[in-house]
């Protein structure tokens, strides 16, 4: 979801399932497939996220990661979906799913179609509405700081 403290950042609200960990982290809106979905307002999916990417430097160049964010990425996630959560026409967050199995959600075109089809599923819409209800008062009260303006 959009971070309530810092503009241009996304906030990971919950732990990964089933192994846990990861909650309460911030990612730049430029980071990976979640950033692509947030910036474009479109859900994305891929069957082999890193395809021919052979180095951490290539992840920096192609996926908008920092070098520290690339640690271990090439060994782990091959398939992923980034589904935009919409409540009443407003983007309220991103539902991110991944698998270490290549093409777990189908090859790229199929995964892309699947990600976009999930946006309108009843359970995903209900999740988007719940996120929006929970976050609306927090967003109104949050400082929403712009780091680009911090040095001025």
mmCIF file of N, CA and C in Angstrom, residues 11-12 42 46 65 88 93 105 116 135 140 143 145:
data_model
loop_
_atom_site.group_PDB
_atom_site.id
_atom_site.type_symbol
_atom_site.label_atom_id
_atom_site.label_comp_id
_atom_site.label_asym_id
_atom_site.label_seq_id
_atom_site.Cartn_x
_atom_site.Cartn_y
_atom_site.Cartn_z
ATOM 1 N N UNK A 11 4.419 0.416 1.346
ATOM 2 C CA UNK A 11 4.618 -0.179 2.660
ATOM 3 C C UNK A 11 4.100 -1.608 2.652
ATOM 4 N N UNK A 12 4.932 -2.561 3.068
ATOM 5 C CA UNK A 12 4.495 -3.954 3.158
ATOM 6 C C UNK A 12 3.803 -4.144 4.496
ATOM 7 N N UNK A 42 -1.712 -0.638 -13.330
ATOM 8 C CA UNK A 42 -2.102 -1.890 -13.990
ATOM 9 C C UNK A 42 -1.452 -3.072 -13.289
ATOM 10 N N UNK A 46 4.258 -12.336 -14.483
ATOM 11 C CA UNK A 46 5.333 -12.885 -15.295
ATOM 12 C C UNK A 46 5.577 -14.333 -14.916
ATOM 13 N N UNK A 65 15.912 -1.820 -8.791
ATOM 14 C CA UNK A 65 16.353 -2.168 -7.443
ATOM 15 C C UNK A 65 17.664 -1.466 -7.120
ATOM 16 N N UNK A 88 -13.551 1.408 -5.043
ATOM 17 C CA UNK A 88 -14.265 2.583 -5.536
ATOM 18 C C UNK A 88 -13.469 3.391 -6.542
ATOM 19 N N UNK A 93 -3.817 -0.459 -2.819
ATOM 20 C CA UNK A 93 -2.637 -1.258 -2.505
ATOM 21 C C UNK A 93 -2.308 -2.216 -3.630
ATOM 22 N N UNK A 105 2.311 -19.350 -12.627
ATOM 23 C CA UNK A 105 1.055 -18.687 -12.980
ATOM 24 C C UNK A 105 0.839 -18.690 -14.488
ATOM 25 N N UNK A 116 -4.385 -9.527 -14.138
ATOM 26 C CA UNK A 116 -5.423 -8.515 -14.389
ATOM 27 C C UNK A 116 -6.817 -9.046 -14.083
ATOM 28 N N UNK A 135 -7.066 2.192 5.934
ATOM 29 C CA UNK A 135 -5.999 3.166 5.667
ATOM 30 C C UNK A 135 -6.483 4.608 5.524
ATOM 31 N N UNK A 140 -5.032 10.287 6.149
ATOM 32 C CA UNK A 140 -5.408 11.669 6.452
ATOM 33 C C UNK A 140 -4.537 12.244 7.570
ATOM 34 N N UNK A 143 2.015 12.094 7.937
ATOM 35 C CA UNK A 143 2.741 13.287 7.493
ATOM 36 C C UNK A 143 2.976 13.355 5.983
ATOM 37 N N UNK A 145 5.544 12.730 3.942
ATOM 38 C CA UNK A 145 6.758 13.490 3.689
ATOM 39 C C UNK A 145 7.323 13.195 2.304
#
